PDB file of C-alpha atoms in Angstrom:
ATOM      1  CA  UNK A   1      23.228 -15.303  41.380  1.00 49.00           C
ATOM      2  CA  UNK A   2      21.725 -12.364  39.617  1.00 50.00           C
ATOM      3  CA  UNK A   3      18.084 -12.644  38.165  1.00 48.00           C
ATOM      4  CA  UNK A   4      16.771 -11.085  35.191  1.00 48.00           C
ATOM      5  CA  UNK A   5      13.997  -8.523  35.959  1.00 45.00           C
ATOM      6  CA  UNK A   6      10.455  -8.526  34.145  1.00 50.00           C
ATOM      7  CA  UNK A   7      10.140  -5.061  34.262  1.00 49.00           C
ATOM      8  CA  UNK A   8      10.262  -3.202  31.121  1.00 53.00           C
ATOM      9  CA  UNK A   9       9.613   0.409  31.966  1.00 50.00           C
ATOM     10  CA  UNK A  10       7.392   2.436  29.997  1.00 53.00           C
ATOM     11  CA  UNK A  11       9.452   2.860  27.550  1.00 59.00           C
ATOM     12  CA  UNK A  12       8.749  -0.975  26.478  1.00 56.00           C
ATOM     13  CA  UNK A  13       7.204  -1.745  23.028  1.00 63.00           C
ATOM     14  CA  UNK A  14       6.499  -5.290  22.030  1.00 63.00           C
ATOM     15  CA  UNK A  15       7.724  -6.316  18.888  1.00 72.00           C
ATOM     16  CA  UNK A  16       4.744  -7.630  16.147  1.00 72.00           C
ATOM     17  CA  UNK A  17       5.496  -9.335  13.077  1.00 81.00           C
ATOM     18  CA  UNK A  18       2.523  -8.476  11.569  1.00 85.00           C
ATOM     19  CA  UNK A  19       3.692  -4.774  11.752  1.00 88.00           C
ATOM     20  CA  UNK A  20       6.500  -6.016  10.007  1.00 88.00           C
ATOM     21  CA  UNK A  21       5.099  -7.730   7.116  1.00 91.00           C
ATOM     22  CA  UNK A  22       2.237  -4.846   6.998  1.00 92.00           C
ATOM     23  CA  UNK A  23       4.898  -2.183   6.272  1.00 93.00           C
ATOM     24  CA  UNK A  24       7.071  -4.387   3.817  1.00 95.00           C
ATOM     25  CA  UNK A  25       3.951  -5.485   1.734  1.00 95.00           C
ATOM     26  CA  UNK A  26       3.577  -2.243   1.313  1.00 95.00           C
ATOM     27  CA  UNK A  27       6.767  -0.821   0.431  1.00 96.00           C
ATOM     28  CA  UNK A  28       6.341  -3.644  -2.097  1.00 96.00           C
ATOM     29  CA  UNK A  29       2.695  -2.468  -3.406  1.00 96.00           C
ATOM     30  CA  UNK A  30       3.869   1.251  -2.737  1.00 96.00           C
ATOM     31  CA  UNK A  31       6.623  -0.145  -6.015  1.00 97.00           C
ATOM     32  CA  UNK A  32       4.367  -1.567  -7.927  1.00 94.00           C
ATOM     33  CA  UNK A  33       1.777   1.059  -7.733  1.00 93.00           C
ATOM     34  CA  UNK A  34       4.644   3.832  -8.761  1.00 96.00           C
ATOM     35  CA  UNK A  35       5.661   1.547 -11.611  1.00 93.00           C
ATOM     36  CA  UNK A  36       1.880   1.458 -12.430  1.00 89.00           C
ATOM     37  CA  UNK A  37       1.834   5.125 -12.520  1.00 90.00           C
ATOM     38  CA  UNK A  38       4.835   5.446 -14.369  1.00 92.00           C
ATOM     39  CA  UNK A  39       3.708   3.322 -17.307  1.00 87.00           C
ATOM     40  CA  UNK A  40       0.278   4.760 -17.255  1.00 82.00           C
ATOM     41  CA  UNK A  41       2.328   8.062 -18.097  1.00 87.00           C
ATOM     42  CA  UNK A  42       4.881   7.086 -20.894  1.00 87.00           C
ATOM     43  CA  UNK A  43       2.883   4.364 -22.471  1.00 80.00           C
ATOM     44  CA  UNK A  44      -0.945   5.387 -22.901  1.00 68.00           C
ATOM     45  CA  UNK A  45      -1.597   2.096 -25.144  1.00 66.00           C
ATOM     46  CA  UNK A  46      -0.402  -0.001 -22.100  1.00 65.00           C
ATOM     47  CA  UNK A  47      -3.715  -0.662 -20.525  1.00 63.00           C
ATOM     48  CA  UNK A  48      -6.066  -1.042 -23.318  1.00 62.00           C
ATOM     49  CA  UNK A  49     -10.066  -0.468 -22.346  1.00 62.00           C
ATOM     50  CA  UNK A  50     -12.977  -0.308 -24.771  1.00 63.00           C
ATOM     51  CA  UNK A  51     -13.722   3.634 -23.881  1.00 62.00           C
ATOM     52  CA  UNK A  52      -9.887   4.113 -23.388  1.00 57.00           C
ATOM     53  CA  UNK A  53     -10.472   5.628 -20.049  1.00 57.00           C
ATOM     54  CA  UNK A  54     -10.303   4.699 -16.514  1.00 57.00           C
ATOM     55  CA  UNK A  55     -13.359   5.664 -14.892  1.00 58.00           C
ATOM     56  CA  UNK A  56     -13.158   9.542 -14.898  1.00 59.00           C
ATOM     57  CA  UNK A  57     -10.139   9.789 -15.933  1.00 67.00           C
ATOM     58  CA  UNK A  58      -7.865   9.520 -19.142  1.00 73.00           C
ATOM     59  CA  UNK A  59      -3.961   7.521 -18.364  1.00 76.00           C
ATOM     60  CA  UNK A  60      -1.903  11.011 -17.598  1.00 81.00           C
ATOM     61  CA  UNK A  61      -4.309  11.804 -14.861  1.00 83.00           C
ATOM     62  CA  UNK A  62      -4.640   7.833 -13.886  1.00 81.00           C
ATOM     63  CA  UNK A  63      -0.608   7.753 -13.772  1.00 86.00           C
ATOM     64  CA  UNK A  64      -0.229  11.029 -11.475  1.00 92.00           C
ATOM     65  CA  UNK A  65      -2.385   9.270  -9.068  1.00 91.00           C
ATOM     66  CA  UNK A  66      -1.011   5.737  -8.472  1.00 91.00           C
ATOM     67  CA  UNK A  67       2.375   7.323  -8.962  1.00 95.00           C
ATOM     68  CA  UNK A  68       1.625   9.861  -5.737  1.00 96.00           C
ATOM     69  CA  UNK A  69      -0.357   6.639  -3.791  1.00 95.00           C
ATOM     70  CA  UNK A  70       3.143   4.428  -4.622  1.00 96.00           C
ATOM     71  CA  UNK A  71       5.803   7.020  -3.296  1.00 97.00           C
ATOM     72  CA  UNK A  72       3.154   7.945  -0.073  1.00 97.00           C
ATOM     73  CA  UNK A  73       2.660   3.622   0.387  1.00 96.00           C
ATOM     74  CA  UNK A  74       6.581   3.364   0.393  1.00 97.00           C
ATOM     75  CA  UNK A  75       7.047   6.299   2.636  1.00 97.00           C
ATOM     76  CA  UNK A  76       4.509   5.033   4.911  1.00 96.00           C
ATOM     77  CA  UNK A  77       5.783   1.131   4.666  1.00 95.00           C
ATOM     78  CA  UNK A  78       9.400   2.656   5.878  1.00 95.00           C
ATOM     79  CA  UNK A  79       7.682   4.268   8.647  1.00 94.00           C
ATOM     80  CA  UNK A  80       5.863   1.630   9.504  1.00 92.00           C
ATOM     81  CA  UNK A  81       8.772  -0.435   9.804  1.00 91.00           C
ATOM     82  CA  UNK A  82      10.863   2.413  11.873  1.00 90.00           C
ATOM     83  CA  UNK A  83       7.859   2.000  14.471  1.00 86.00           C
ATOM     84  CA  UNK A  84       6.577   5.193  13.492  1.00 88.00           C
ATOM     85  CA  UNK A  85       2.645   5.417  15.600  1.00 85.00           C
ATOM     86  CA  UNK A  86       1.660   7.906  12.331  1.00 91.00           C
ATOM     87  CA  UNK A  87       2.590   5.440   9.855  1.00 92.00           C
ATOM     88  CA  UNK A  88      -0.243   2.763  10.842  1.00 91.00           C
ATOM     89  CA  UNK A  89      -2.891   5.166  10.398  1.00 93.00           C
ATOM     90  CA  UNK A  90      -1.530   6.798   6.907  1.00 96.00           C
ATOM     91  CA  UNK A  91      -1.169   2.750   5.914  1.00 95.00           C
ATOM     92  CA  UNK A  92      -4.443   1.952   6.361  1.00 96.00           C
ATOM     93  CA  UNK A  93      -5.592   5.020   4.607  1.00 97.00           C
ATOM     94  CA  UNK A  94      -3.624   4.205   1.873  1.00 96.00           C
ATOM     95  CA  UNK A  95      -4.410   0.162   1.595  1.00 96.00           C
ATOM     96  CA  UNK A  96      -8.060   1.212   1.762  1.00 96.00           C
ATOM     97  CA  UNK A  97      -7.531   3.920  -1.510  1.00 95.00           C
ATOM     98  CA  UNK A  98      -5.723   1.926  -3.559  1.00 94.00           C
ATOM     99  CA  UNK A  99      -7.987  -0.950  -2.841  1.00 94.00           C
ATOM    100  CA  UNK A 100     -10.779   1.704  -3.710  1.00 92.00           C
ATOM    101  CA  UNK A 101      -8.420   2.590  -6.973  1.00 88.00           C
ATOM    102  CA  UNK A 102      -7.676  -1.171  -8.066  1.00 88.00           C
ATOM    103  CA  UNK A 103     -11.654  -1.190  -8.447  1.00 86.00           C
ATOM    104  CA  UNK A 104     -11.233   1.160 -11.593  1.00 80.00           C
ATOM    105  CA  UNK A 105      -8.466  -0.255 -12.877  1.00 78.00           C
ATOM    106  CA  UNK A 106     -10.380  -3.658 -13.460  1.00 82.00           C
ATOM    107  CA  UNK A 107     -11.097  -3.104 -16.888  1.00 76.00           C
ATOM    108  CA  UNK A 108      -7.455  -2.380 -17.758  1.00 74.00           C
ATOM    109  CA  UNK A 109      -5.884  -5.700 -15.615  1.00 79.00           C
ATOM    110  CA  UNK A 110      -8.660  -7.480 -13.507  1.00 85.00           C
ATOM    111  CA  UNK A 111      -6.410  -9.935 -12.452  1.00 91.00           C
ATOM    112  CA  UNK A 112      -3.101  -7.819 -11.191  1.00 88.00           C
ATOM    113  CA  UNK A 113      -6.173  -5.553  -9.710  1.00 90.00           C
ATOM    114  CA  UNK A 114      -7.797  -8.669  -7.709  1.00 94.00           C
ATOM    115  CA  UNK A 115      -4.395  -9.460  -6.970  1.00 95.00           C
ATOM    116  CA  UNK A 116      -3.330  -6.098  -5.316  1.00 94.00           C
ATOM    117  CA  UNK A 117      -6.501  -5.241  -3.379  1.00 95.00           C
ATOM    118  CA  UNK A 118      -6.205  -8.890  -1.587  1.00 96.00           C
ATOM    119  CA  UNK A 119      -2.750  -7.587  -0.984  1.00 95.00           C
ATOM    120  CA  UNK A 120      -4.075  -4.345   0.304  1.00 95.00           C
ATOM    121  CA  UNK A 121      -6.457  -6.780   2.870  1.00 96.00           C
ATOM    122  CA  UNK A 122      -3.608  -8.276   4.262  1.00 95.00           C
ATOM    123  CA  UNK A 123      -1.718  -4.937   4.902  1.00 95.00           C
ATOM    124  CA  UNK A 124      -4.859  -3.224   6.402  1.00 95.00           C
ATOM    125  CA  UNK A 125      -5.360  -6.253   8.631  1.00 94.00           C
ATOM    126  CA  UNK A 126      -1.598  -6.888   9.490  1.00 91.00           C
ATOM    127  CA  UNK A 127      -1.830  -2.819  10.402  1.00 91.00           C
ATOM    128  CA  UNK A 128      -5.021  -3.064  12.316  1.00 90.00           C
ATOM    129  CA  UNK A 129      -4.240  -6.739  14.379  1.00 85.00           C
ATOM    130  CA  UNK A 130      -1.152  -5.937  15.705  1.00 75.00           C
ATOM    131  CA  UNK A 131      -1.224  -4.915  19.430  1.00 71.00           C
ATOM    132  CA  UNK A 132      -1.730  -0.519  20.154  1.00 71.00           C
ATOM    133  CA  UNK A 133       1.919  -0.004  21.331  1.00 71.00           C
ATOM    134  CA  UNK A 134       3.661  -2.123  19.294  1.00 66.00           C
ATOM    135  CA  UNK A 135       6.523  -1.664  16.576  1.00 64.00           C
ATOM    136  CA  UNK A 136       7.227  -3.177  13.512  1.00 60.00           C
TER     137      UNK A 136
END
């Protein structure tokens, strides 16, 4: 009767759900932040603020942004999920920026803003929590 070994090797990763969910979420907010960027640049009236301006900066600029943030969070989510090491550390760079961003765009939509940096909590803690080695 033939037993199964324990030994992994060193090739052996353990699997962690919270990488999973960390790198979906944010393919998700990676979406919505492109789609944020992409209305900020084709409809200027969209987000409506007393001064009209975000900040620093007028909508075009404000669109270029979240529209570069969204393509670099899905990039980074994919990764994330292929069990890429790099992609952890760009997707907690990211989470923390457009948290940092959302804090501008209060004025425009404070509750889709409180909304996506609790979202950007979860993926910096589902990034951070999971164990050193592991994939997604």
């Amino acid at each position: 009767m033939a037993t199964a070994s324990t030994h992994h090797g060193p090739a052996f990763r353990p699997e962690s759900g919270w990488l999973t969910f960390a790198g979906m979420l944010g393919v998700v907010l990676g979406v919505f932040n492109a789609i944020e960027g992409l209305i900020a640049l084709f409809r200027n009236d969209y987000f409506i603020t007393p001064a009209g301006r975000l900040l620093v900066f007028d909508y075009t600029t404000w669109g270029w942004i979240w529209l570069a943030v969204g393509i670099l969070q899905i990039a980074a989510g994919a990764g994330i999920m292929a069990g890429q090491v790099w992609a952890r550390a760009v997707g907690v760079i990211l989470a923390a920026l457009a948290m940092i961003g959302q804090f501008a765009f209060v004025p425009a939509y404070p509750v889709w803003s409180i909304i996506s940096i609790a979202l950007c909590v979860v993926i910096i803690y589902g990034l951070i929590a999971a164990p050193r080695n592991a994939t997604g």
